[in-house]
Coordinates of C-alpha atoms and ligand atoms in Angstrom, one line a residue:
M1 CA 4.8 -2.2 -28.0
H2 CA 5.0 0.4 -25.3
G3 CA 5.0 3.4 -27.7
E4 CA 1.6 2.5 -29.1
K5 CA -0.3 3.3 -26.0
D6 CA 1.3 6.7 -25.6
E7 CA 0.4 7.5 -29.2
L8 CA -3.3 7.1 -28.5
K9 CA -3.3 8.7 -25.1
E10 CA -2.3 11.9 -26.8
D11 CA -5.2 11.5 -29.2
D12 CA -7.7 10.7 -26.5
K13 CA -6.9 14.0 -24.8
K14 CA -7.7 16.0 -28.0
S15 CA -10.8 14.0 -28.8
N16 CA -14.2 15.1 -27.6
I17 CA -15.7 11.7 -28.0
Q18 CA -16.4 10.1 -24.7
M19 CA -15.7 6.6 -26.0
K20 CA -16.4 3.5 -24.1
R21 CA -13.6 1.0 -24.2
P22 CA -14.2 -0.7 -27.5
P23 CA -14.5 -4.5 -27.5
A24 CA -11.6 -6.6 -28.7
T25 CA -11.3 -6.5 -32.5
E26 CA -12.2 -9.8 -34.2
V27 CA -9.2 -10.8 -36.3
L28 CA -9.7 -12.2 -39.8
Y29 CA -6.1 -12.4 -40.9
Y30 CA -5.5 -15.8 -39.2
D31 CA -8.4 -17.7 -40.9
D32 CA -7.1 -17.0 -44.4
P33 CA -3.6 -15.5 -44.7
I34 CA -4.4 -14.1 -48.1
I35 CA -7.8 -12.6 -47.4
T36 CA -8.1 -9.3 -49.2
S37 CA -11.6 -7.9 -48.8
F38 CA -13.9 -7.8 -45.9
K39 CA -16.9 -5.9 -44.5
A40 CA -16.9 -4.5 -41.1
K41 CA -18.7 -2.0 -38.8
V42 CA -17.1 1.2 -37.8
L43 CA -17.1 1.4 -34.0
N44 CA -15.1 4.6 -33.5
I45 CA -13.4 7.3 -35.4
I46 CA -11.0 9.2 -33.3
N47 CA -9.4 12.5 -34.3
D48 CA -10.8 12.1 -37.8
K49 CA -8.1 9.5 -38.7
Y50 CA -8.0 6.6 -36.2
V51 CA -10.6 4.0 -37.1
I52 CA -11.7 1.1 -34.9
L53 CA -13.8 -1.7 -36.5
D54 CA -15.6 -4.6 -35.1
K55 CA -13.4 -6.9 -37.1
T56 CA -10.5 -6.6 -39.5
A57 CA -8.2 -8.4 -41.9
F58 CA -5.5 -5.8 -41.5
Y59 CA -2.5 -7.2 -39.6
P60 CA -1.3 -4.7 -37.0
R61 CA 2.4 -4.1 -36.5
G62 CA 3.7 -6.7 -34.0
G63 CA 6.1 -9.6 -33.5
G64 CA 8.6 -7.7 -35.7
Q65 CA 6.2 -7.8 -38.7
E66 CA 5.3 -4.5 -40.3
P67 CA 1.6 -3.8 -40.6
D68 CA -0.7 -4.4 -43.6
L69 CA -1.7 -1.3 -45.7
G70 CA -4.7 -0.8 -48.0
L71 CA -8.1 0.8 -48.1
L72 CA -11.2 1.3 -45.9
E73 CA -13.7 2.4 -48.6
D74 CA -11.6 4.9 -50.5
S75 CA -9.6 6.0 -47.6
E76 CA -5.9 5.0 -47.5
V77 CA -4.8 3.0 -44.5
I78 CA -1.2 4.2 -43.7
N79 CA -0.6 2.4 -40.4
V80 CA -2.2 -0.3 -38.3
F81 CA -1.4 -1.0 -34.7
K82 CA -2.7 -2.7 -31.7
Q83 CA -3.7 -1.2 -28.3
G84 CA -4.4 -4.0 -25.9
D85 CA -6.7 -6.2 -28.0
V86 CA -8.1 -3.4 -30.1
I87 CA -6.8 -2.9 -33.6
I88 CA -6.5 0.7 -34.8
H89 CA -6.3 1.7 -38.4
E90 CA -4.7 5.1 -39.1
L91 CA -6.0 6.9 -42.2
K92 CA -4.1 9.4 -44.4
E93 CA -7.1 11.7 -44.5
T94 CA -10.5 12.2 -42.9
P95 CA -12.8 9.5 -44.2
K96 CA -16.2 10.1 -45.8
F97 CA -17.7 7.3 -43.7
H98 CA -19.1 7.7 -40.2
E99 CA -19.3 5.7 -37.0
L100 CA -21.8 2.8 -37.0
E101 CA -21.7 2.5 -40.8
D102 CA -20.5 -0.6 -42.6
V103 CA -17.3 -0.2 -44.6
A104 CA -15.5 -2.4 -47.1
G105 CA -11.8 -3.1 -46.3
K106 CA -9.2 -4.0 -48.8
V107 CA -5.8 -5.2 -47.8
N108 CA -2.9 -4.6 -50.2
L109 CA -2.3 -8.3 -51.1
I110 CA 1.1 -7.8 -52.8
R111 CA 2.5 -6.3 -49.6
R112 CA 0.7 -8.9 -47.4
N113 CA 2.1 -11.7 -49.4
Q114 CA 5.6 -10.3 -49.3
L115 CA 5.4 -9.8 -45.5
M116 CA 4.2 -13.4 -45.2
Q117 CA 7.1 -14.7 -47.4
H118 CA 9.5 -12.8 -45.2
H119 CA 8.0 -14.0 -41.9
T120 CA 7.8 -17.7 -42.8
G121 CA 11.2 -17.2 -44.4
T122 CA 12.5 -15.9 -41.0
H123 CA 11.4 -19.2 -39.3
I124 CA 13.0 -21.2 -42.1
I125 CA 16.3 -19.4 -41.8
N126 CA 16.2 -19.9 -38.0
A127 CA 15.8 -23.6 -38.6
A128 CA 18.4 -23.7 -41.3
A129 CA 21.0 -21.8 -39.1
R130 CA 20.3 -24.3 -36.3
K131 CA 20.9 -27.2 -38.6
V132 CA 24.1 -25.8 -40.2
I133 CA 25.7 -24.1 -37.2
G134 CA 24.4 -25.8 -34.1
K135 CA 21.7 -26.3 -31.6
H136 CA 22.7 -23.2 -29.6
I137 CA 21.1 -21.0 -32.3
N138 CA 18.0 -19.2 -31.2
Q139 CA 16.3 -16.1 -32.5
A140 CA 17.3 -13.0 -30.6
G141 CA 15.2 -10.6 -32.6
A142 CA 13.7 -10.2 -36.1
F143 CA 12.2 -7.6 -38.4
K144 CA 10.1 -8.2 -41.5
A145 CA 9.4 -5.3 -43.8
E146 CA 8.2 -5.4 -47.4
E147 CA 11.7 -4.7 -49.0
K148 CA 13.7 -7.1 -46.8
A149 CA 13.9 -9.0 -43.5
R150 CA 16.4 -9.7 -40.9
I151 CA 16.8 -12.3 -38.1
D152 CA 19.3 -11.9 -35.2
I153 CA 20.6 -15.3 -34.1
T154 CA 22.5 -16.2 -30.9
H155 CA 26.1 -17.0 -32.1
Y156 CA 29.4 -15.9 -30.8
E157 CA 31.3 -15.3 -34.0
A158 CA 30.8 -13.9 -37.4
L159 CA 29.5 -16.3 -40.1
T160 CA 32.0 -17.3 -42.8
K161 CA 30.9 -16.9 -46.4
E162 CA 30.7 -20.7 -46.6
Q163 CA 28.3 -20.9 -43.5
E164 CA 26.2 -18.1 -45.0
Q165 CA 26.0 -20.1 -48.3
K166 CA 25.1 -23.3 -46.5
I167 CA 22.3 -21.7 -44.5
E168 CA 20.9 -20.2 -47.7
E169 CA 21.1 -23.7 -49.4
E170 CA 19.4 -25.4 -46.4
A171 CA 16.7 -22.7 -46.3
N172 CA 16.0 -23.2 -50.0
R173 CA 15.9 -26.9 -49.6
I174 CA 13.2 -26.4 -47.0
V175 CA 11.3 -24.2 -49.4
E176 CA 11.7 -26.6 -52.3
S177 CA 10.5 -29.5 -50.1
S178 CA 7.0 -28.0 -50.0
I179 CA 6.5 -28.6 -46.3
K180 CA 3.1 -27.9 -44.7
V181 CA 3.0 -25.0 -42.2
K182 CA 0.5 -25.9 -39.5
K183 CA -1.1 -23.2 -37.4
D184 CA -2.7 -24.2 -34.1
L185 CA -4.0 -22.4 -31.1
M186 CA -2.9 -24.5 -28.1
P187 CA -3.0 -24.3 -24.3
R188 CA 0.4 -23.1 -23.1
N189 CA 1.1 -26.2 -21.0
V190 CA 0.2 -28.6 -23.9
A191 CA 2.4 -26.7 -26.3
E192 CA 5.4 -26.6 -23.9
K193 CA 5.1 -30.3 -23.2
E194 CA 4.8 -31.2 -26.8
Y195 CA 7.4 -28.9 -28.3
G196 CA 9.6 -27.7 -25.5
M197 CA 10.7 -24.2 -24.5
G198 CA 12.3 -23.7 -27.9
I199 CA 8.9 -22.4 -29.0
Y200 CA 9.6 -19.0 -27.4
Q201 CA 11.9 -17.8 -30.3
G202 CA 10.3 -14.4 -30.3
G203 CA 10.6 -13.9 -26.5
A204 CA 8.0 -14.5 -23.8
V205 CA 4.3 -14.4 -24.9
P206 CA 1.4 -13.6 -22.6
G207 CA -1.9 -15.5 -22.5
K208 CA -3.2 -19.0 -21.7
N209 CA -3.4 -20.1 -25.4
L210 CA -0.5 -19.9 -27.7
R211 CA -0.5 -19.7 -31.5
I212 CA 1.9 -22.3 -32.7
I213 CA 3.5 -22.2 -36.1
N214 CA 4.7 -25.7 -37.0
I215 CA 6.8 -26.2 -40.1
I216 CA 6.4 -29.9 -39.9
G217 CA 9.6 -31.7 -38.8
T218 CA 11.5 -28.5 -39.3
D219 CA 10.7 -25.7 -36.9
V220 CA 8.1 -25.0 -34.2
E221 CA 7.6 -21.5 -32.8
C222 CA 5.0 -19.6 -30.9
C223 CA 4.2 -16.7 -33.1
G224 CA 1.4 -14.2 -33.9
G225 CA 2.5 -13.3 -37.4
T226 CA 0.9 -14.1 -40.8
H227 CA 2.3 -17.2 -42.4
A228 CA 2.3 -19.2 -45.6
N229 CA 0.4 -22.5 -45.6
N230 CA 3.3 -24.3 -47.2
T231 CA 7.0 -23.5 -47.4
S232 CA 6.9 -23.5 -51.2
E233 CA 4.9 -20.3 -51.1
V234 CA 7.9 -18.5 -49.6
G235 CA 9.8 -18.7 -52.9
K236 CA 13.5 -18.4 -53.3
I237 CA 15.4 -17.2 -50.2
K238 CA 18.5 -15.0 -50.7
I239 CA 20.8 -14.0 -47.9
L240 CA 22.0 -10.4 -48.5
R241 CA 24.6 -10.3 -45.8
S242 CA 25.4 -11.3 -42.2
T243 CA 27.0 -9.1 -39.6
K244 CA 28.2 -9.8 -36.0
I245 CA 26.3 -7.1 -34.1
S246 CA 27.5 -8.0 -30.6
D247 CA 29.5 -10.6 -28.7
S248 CA 26.8 -13.1 -28.9
I249 CA 24.5 -12.0 -31.8
V250 CA 24.8 -12.3 -35.6
R251 CA 22.3 -10.5 -37.8
I252 CA 21.3 -12.2 -41.1
E253 CA 19.6 -9.9 -43.7
F254 CA 17.7 -11.6 -46.4
V255 CA 15.0 -11.4 -49.1
A256 CA 12.4 -14.0 -50.1
G257 CA 10.0 -14.6 -52.9
E258 CA 9.2 -11.5 -55.0
A259 CA 11.8 -9.4 -53.2
A260 CA 14.4 -12.1 -54.0
K261 CA 13.4 -11.9 -57.7
K262 CA 13.8 -8.2 -57.6
E263 CA 17.2 -8.5 -56.1
E264 CA 18.3 -10.8 -58.9
E265 CA 16.8 -8.5 -61.5
R266 CA 18.9 -5.7 -59.9
Y267 CA 22.1 -7.6 -60.6
S268 CA 21.0 -8.4 -64.2
A269 CA 20.3 -4.7 -64.8
I270 CA 23.8 -3.7 -63.5
L271 CA 25.3 -6.4 -65.7
S272 CA 23.5 -5.2 -68.8
Q273 CA 24.6 -1.6 -68.1
M274 CA 28.2 -2.9 -67.8
S275 CA 28.0 -4.9 -71.0
K276 CA 26.8 -1.7 -72.9
M277 CA 29.5 0.4 -71.2
L278 CA 32.3 -2.0 -72.1
N279 CA 30.8 -2.9 -75.4
V280 CA 31.1 -6.6 -74.8
A281 CA 28.7 -9.5 -74.3
S282 CA 27.4 -10.2 -70.8
N283 CA 29.5 -13.3 -70.5
E284 CA 32.6 -11.2 -71.3
V285 CA 32.0 -8.5 -68.7
F286 CA 34.1 -10.2 -66.1
S287 CA 37.2 -10.7 -68.3
A288 CA 36.8 -7.2 -69.8
S289 CA 36.5 -5.6 -66.4
K290 CA 39.6 -7.4 -65.1
D291 CA 41.5 -6.2 -68.1
L292 CA 40.2 -2.7 -67.8
F293 CA 41.3 -2.6 -64.1
E294 CA 44.8 -3.9 -65.0
K295 CA 45.3 -1.4 -67.8
W296 CA 44.1 1.4 -65.6
K297 CA 46.6 0.4 -62.8
L298 CA 49.4 0.2 -65.4
G299 CA 48.6 3.6 -66.8
R300 CA 48.3 5.3 -63.4
K301 CA 51.7 3.8 -62.4
A302 CA 53.3 5.0 -65.6
I303 CA 52.2 8.6 -65.0
K304 CA 52.9 8.7 -61.3
K305 CA 56.2 6.9 -61.3
K306 CA 57.2 8.1 -64.8
Q307 CA 57.6 4.5 -65.9
K308 CA 58.0 3.7 -69.6
V309 CA 54.8 2.3 -71.0
F310 CA 53.8 2.0 -74.6
L311 CA 50.4 3.0 -75.9
K312 CA 49.8 -0.6 -77.0
D313 CA 50.3 -1.7 -73.4
L314 CA 47.1 0.2 -72.4
K315 CA 45.1 -1.2 -75.3
L316 CA 42.2 -3.4 -74.0
K317 CA 42.5 -7.0 -75.2
I318 CA 39.7 -9.2 -76.6
P319 CA 37.9 -10.6 -73.5
D320 CA 37.4 -14.3 -72.6
K321 CA 34.0 -15.8 -72.0
D322 CA 32.8 -17.1 -68.7
E323 CA 29.9 -19.1 -67.3
F324 CA 29.1 -17.1 -64.2
N325 CA 25.5 -16.1 -63.5
D326 CA 24.6 -12.4 -63.5
E327 CA 24.9 -11.9 -59.8
D328 CA 28.2 -13.6 -59.5
T329 CA 29.7 -11.7 -62.4
V330 CA 28.6 -8.3 -60.8
K331 CA 30.0 -9.4 -57.4
K332 CA 33.3 -10.6 -58.8
V333 CA 33.7 -7.3 -60.7
A334 CA 32.8 -5.3 -57.6
A335 CA 35.5 -7.2 -55.7
I336 CA 38.1 -6.4 -58.4
F337 CA 37.1 -2.7 -58.5
K338 CA 37.0 -2.7 -54.6
T339 CA 33.6 -1.1 -54.6
Q340 CA 29.9 -2.0 -54.1
P341 CA 28.0 -3.7 -57.0
E342 CA 25.8 -0.6 -57.5
H343 CA 29.0 1.5 -58.2
I344 CA 30.7 -0.7 -60.8
V345 CA 29.3 1.0 -63.8
K346 CA 30.4 4.5 -62.7
T347 CA 33.8 3.1 -61.7
A348 CA 34.3 1.4 -65.1
E349 CA 33.3 4.7 -66.7
R350 CA 36.0 6.5 -64.7
F351 CA 38.6 3.9 -65.5
I352 CA 38.0 4.3 -69.2
K353 CA 38.2 8.1 -69.0
E354 CA 41.4 8.0 -67.0
I355 CA 43.1 5.5 -69.3
E356 CA 42.4 7.9 -72.1
E357 CA 44.0 10.7 -70.1
Y358 CA 47.0 8.6 -69.3
K359 CA 47.4 7.7 -73.0
S360 CA 47.4 11.5 -73.9
K361 CA 50.1 12.1 -71.4
L362 CA 52.5 9.3 -72.6
Ligands
ZN1 ZN1 7.4 -15.5 -36.1

């Protein structure tokens, strides 16, 4: 959080306002994690775009969680950050309201909810990884944005596909078990005594009192983020990929809730494009793609190595049906085509065109 201070120092210099140090901002985002509207008094407006309120429901960037966005009256809030214990709202344009006036704040709930799903999801994946891989797993870092999230865990080798899958399954089991997420402010010594030093998953935390996020019987962490009240609110968790990023750290990227739904829809959209392109049913795409790839290889070999191939050998056969889900189908086709899922439609298009060219040269 060091960058934040410098940001405002620069602005203080430009500002003519002799501002007293504003009091600590009262935070509303802990009381109710899905609070959307609130009233507050404007204490300072610095450089026509940095607004300090007496209280706020806007979560400021921190603990690897991206900030809330939304509106103060009709002014767009494009960034929220903390300087000491003062929360600063950055506006897109000069507001119509003035200092000492009351304003209505409105937090973008869709974004807030997604960030919450990703943050509680991070704690869940941490717990799931510890259960599946071993007690040596700790969080080495995390980042939660609206589109996706990631958690870096302490582990000395890359995860196998099977381990990845098991972690995802365990994470979804925790979600489906509808476990209460308790949030308590506790004196440090009490928290350490009760839960051990494992609570410091996000690194050292200053202060006498710690905010403890307790997914009952599953995971206890000291954390300042916004969290669901129950694991069921996180929705489906999908691991996108895992990568070994150093000798002792593995990064797991994932999506949860709405973002996971979007991810599934993305695969369904690719599959439906493929089915149109190949002119077969969705459950025939895998078989048709495999056939297309084999015929393309055969045609290419025939032209390159001047091998004898009959036109009928390049004719696509009637595809078989399968029972794979949309995502698996797309991933399997991508593996055959040796490309990324988002490129399989274009690749299939190219194969079809090239097979026609091979045919004309035979
Ligand atoms: Zn956290």
